[in-house]
XYZ file of C-alpha atoms in Angstrom:
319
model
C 0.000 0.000 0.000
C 0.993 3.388 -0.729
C 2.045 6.004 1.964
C -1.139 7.912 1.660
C -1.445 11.711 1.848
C -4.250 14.583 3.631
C -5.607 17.583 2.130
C -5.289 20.496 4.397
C -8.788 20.439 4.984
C -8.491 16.629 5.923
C -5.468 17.547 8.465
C -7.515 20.098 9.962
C -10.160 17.806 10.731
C -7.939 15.780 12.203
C -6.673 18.001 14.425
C -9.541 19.304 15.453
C -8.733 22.974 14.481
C -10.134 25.551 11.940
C -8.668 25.552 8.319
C -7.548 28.895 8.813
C -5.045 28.108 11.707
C -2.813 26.282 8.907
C -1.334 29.505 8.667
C 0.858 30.010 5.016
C 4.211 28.504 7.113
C 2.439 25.459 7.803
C 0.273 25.068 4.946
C 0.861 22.864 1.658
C -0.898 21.031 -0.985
C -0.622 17.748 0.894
C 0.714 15.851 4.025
C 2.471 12.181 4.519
C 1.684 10.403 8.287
C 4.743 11.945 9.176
C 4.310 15.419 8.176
C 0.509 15.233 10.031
C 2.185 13.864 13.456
C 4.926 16.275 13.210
C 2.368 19.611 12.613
C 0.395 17.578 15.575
C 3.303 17.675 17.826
C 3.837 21.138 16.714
C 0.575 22.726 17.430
C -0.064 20.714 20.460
C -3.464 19.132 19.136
C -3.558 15.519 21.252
C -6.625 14.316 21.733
C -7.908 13.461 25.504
C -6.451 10.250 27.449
C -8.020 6.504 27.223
C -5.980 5.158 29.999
C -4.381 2.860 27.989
C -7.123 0.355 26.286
C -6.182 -3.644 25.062
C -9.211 -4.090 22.712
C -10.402 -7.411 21.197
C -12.218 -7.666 18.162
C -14.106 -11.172 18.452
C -16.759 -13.683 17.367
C -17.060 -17.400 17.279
C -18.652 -16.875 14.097
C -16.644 -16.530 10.863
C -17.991 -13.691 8.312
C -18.748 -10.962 10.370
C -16.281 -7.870 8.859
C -14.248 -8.212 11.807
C -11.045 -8.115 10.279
C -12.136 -4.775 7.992
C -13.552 -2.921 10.959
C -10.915 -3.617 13.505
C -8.539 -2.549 10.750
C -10.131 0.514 10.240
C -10.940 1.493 13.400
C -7.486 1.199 14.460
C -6.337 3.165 11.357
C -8.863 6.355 12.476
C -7.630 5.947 16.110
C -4.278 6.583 14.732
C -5.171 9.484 12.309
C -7.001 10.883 15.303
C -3.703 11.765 17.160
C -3.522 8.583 19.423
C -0.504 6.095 19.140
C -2.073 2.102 18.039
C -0.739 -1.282 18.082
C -2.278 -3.631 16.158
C -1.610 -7.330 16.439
C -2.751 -9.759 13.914
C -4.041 -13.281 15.696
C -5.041 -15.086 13.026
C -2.815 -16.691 11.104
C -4.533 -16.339 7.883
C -3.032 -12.331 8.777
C -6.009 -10.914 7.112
C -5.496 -8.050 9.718
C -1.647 -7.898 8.337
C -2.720 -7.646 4.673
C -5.743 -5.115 5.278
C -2.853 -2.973 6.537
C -0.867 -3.662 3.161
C 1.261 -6.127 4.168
C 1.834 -9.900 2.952
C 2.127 -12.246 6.235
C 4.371 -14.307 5.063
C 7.194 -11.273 4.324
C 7.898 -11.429 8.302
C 10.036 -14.205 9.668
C 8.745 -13.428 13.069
C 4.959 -13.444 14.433
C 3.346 -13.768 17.926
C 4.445 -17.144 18.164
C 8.143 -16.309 18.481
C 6.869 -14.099 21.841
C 4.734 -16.643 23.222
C 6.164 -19.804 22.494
C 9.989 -19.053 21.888
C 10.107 -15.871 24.174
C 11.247 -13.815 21.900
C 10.768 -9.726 23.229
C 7.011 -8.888 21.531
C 9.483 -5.029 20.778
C 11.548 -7.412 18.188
C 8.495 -8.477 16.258
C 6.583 -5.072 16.084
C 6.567 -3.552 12.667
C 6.342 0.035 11.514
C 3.393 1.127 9.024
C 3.385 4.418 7.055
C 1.542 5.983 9.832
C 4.458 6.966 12.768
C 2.040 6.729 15.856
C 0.487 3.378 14.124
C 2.239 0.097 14.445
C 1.611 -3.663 13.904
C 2.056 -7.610 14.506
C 1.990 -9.469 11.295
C 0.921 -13.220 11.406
C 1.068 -15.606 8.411
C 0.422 -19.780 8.863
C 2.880 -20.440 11.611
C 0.710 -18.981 13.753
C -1.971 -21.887 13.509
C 0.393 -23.921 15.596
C 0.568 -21.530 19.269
C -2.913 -23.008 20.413
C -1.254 -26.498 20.762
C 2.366 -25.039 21.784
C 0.538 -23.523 24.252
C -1.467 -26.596 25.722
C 1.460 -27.841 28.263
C 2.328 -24.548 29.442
C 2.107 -23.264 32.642
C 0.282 -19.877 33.277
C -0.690 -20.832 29.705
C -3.648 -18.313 29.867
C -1.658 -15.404 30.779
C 1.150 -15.598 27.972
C 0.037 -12.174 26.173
C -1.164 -10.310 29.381
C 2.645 -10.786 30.367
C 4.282 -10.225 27.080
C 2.695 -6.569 26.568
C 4.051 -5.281 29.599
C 7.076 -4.541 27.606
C 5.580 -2.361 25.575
C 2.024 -1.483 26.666
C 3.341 2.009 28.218
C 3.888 2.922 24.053
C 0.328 2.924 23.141
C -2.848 4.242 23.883
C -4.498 1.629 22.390
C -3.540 -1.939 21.588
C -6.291 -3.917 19.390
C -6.394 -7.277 18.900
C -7.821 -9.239 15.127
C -8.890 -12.871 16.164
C -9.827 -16.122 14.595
C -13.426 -16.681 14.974
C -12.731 -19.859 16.873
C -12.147 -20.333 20.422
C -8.906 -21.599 21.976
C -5.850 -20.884 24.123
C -5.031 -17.763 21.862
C -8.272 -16.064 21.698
C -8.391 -17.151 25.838
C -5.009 -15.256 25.709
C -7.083 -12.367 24.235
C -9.603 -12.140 26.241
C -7.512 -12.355 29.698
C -5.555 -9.423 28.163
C -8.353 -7.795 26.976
C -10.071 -4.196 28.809
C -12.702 -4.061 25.708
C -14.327 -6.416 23.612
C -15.857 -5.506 20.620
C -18.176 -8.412 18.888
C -19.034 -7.156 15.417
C -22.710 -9.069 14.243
C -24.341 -9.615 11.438
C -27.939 -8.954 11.389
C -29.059 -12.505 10.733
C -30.349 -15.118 13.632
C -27.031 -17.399 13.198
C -25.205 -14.323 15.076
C -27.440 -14.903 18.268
C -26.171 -18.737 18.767
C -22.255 -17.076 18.482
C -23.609 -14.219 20.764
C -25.125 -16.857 23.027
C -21.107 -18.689 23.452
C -19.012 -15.761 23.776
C -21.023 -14.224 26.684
C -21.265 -17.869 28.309
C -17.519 -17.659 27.758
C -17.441 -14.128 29.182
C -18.977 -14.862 32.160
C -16.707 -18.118 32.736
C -13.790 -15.023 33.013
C -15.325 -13.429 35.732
C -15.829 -16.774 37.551
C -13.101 -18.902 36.976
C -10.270 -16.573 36.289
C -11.117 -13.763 37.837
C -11.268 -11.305 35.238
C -13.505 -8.729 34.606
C -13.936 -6.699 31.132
C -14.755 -2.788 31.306
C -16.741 -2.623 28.647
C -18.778 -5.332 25.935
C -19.880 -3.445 22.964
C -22.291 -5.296 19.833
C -21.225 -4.050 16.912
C -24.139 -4.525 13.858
C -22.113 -4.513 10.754
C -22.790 -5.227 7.266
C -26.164 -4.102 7.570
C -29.137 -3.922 4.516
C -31.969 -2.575 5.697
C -33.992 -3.280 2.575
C -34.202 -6.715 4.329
C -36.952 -7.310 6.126
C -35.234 -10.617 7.895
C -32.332 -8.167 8.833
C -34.893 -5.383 10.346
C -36.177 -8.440 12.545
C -32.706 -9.705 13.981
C -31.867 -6.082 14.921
C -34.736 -5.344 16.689
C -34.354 -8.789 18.325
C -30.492 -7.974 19.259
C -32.072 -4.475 20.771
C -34.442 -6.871 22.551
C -31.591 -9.393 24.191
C -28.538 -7.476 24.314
C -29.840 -3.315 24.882
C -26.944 -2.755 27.288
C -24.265 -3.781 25.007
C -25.423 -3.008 21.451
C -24.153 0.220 20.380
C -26.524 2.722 18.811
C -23.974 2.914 15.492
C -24.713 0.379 12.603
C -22.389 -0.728 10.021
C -24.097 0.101 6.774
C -23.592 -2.528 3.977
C -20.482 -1.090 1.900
C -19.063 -2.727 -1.076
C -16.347 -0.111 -0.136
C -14.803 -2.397 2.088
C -14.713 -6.014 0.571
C -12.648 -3.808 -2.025
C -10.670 -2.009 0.181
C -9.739 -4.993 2.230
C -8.803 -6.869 -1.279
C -6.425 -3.747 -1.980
C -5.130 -4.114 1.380
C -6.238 -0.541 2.277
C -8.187 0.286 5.513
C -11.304 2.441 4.222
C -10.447 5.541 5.094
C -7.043 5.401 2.605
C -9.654 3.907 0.228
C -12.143 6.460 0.596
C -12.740 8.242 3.579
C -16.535 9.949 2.371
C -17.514 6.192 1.798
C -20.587 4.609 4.141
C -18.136 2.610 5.838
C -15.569 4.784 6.773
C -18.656 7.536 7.879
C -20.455 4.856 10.102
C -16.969 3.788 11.694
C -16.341 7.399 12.384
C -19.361 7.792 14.223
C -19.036 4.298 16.299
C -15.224 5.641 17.443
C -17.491 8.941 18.560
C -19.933 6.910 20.518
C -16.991 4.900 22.190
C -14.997 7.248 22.883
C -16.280 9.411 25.540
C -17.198 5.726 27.443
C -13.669 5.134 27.246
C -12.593 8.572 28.327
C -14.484 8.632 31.451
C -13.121 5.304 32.424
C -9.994 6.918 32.226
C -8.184 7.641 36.160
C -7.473 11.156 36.468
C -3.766 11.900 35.410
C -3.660 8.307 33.890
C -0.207 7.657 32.189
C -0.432 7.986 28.734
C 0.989 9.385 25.774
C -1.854 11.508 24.477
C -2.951 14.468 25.792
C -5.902 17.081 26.367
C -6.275 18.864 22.816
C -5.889 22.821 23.711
């Protein structure tokens, strides 16, 4: 994938400040990443602290969009002024090649950290975006689940390994499988936030049904709690009556945990994803990248006030 560039008007946005304040010293026709952080430090335009967030992007069920909307959301984060860490789970590395990337380029994955103890600092990778980085995974990774098995404190592997770098980022997302195993149980122990992107069909309740069982087995037999469970509808047709049904039955079942933002249907993103492009380098005016936009804005300020009072992290309070 190609660096990709911001109008002024775009970097404005994204800063939060009027068009104007680009004053003719800092103004120009376009802007890399680099140039956008830089003008960001420069100006002083960080946006307010999460308290440092591990999210999880999950479902048992296969087919959902996850991979394309954890991408993406990740990507805005980033644009938005905060520094990201994605890491890829699934070793089919759809997350890796929605970012641009081929899996299999990268000799080293999340195995090497969990099973070989390699630092998880040696296997981070850089993306064209400087507060934006990455954990590739290719096939090698289908093998940690049963590298894992004879392990002791085999369910705590990742919650250990990102205390290395976890003080870098104010938010570390996680792309899993939809399957459930010692890796995803890794996830999920690591986990603050767990986002489970739907479809609007009745197979999504029986996946729904799993995952919370599973949830609630955290809390019970492992002692850990999540902050926050949000239902994600994505993918959504509303010219279907059957779909119209399932959402106002997943209103019904699950009110406290279904956000109020749906994922419009968006051919947008089964072509940006085949580009390896999150949406909002494919284009940013699309459905997609408008309903994602306005999910991050519901989240947000549920994350923010979560956040402890002079937290440490490496955003700060916009001016």
């Amino acid at each position: 994938m190609d660096a990709p560039t911001y109008s002024p008007k775009q970097v404005a946005e994204m800063l939060g400040v009027p068009l104007k304040s680009l004053t003719p010293a800092l103004e120009q026709d376009s802007y890399t990443g680099a140039e956008v952080w830089a003008l960001r430090e420069r100006l002083g335009r960080f946006p307010a602290p999460l308290g440092r967030r591990k999210q999880l992007f999950l479902n048992f069920k296969g087919g959902t969009g996850k991979t394309s909307l954890s991408t993406s959301y990740a990507w805005r984060l980033a644009e938005l002024g905060y520094t990201v860490l994605i890491i890829d789970l699934d070793s089919q590395g759809h997350a890796t090649k929605c970012l641009g990337y081929e899996g299999e380029d990268f000799d080293q994955t999340l195995l090497n950290v969990l099973v070989r103890k390699a630092p998880l600092s040696e296997v981070i990778q850089k993306t064209s975006l400087p507060n934006l980085d990455f954990v590739p995974s290719n096939l090698t990774m289908s093998t940690v689940d049963l590298a894992l098995m004879p392990m002791a404190g085999r369910e705590f592997k990742l919650r250990n390994a990102l205390k290395e770098v976890e003080g870098r980022y104010d938010v570390i997302v996680f792309d899993a499988p939809p399957s459930f195993g010692l890796l995803n149980l890794n996830a999920l122990m690591a986990a603050n936030d767990l986002f489970v992107p739907v479809l609007a069909d009745f197979l999504s309740f029986h996946g729904l049904k799993l995952l919370f069982e599973t949830v609630q087995g955290l809390d019970e037999d492992l002692n850990h709690v999540l902050d926050h469970v949000f239902i994600v509808v994505n993918s959504f047709n509303a010219t279907f009556r059957l779909a119209k049904e399932a959402l106002e039955a997943l209103q019904t079942h699950y009110p406290e945990y279904l956000l109020p933002t749906i994922i419009r249907q968006c051919t947008k993103f089964a072509q940006a994803a085949s580009e390896g492009r999150p949406i909002f380098v494919a284009d940013p005016s699309s459905k997609g990248a408008t309903d994602i936009e306005s999910l991050i804005q519901h989240v947000l300020p549920r994350l923010r006030a979560g956040a402890a009072p002079g937290s440490d992290t490496g955003a700060q309070q916009a001016g």
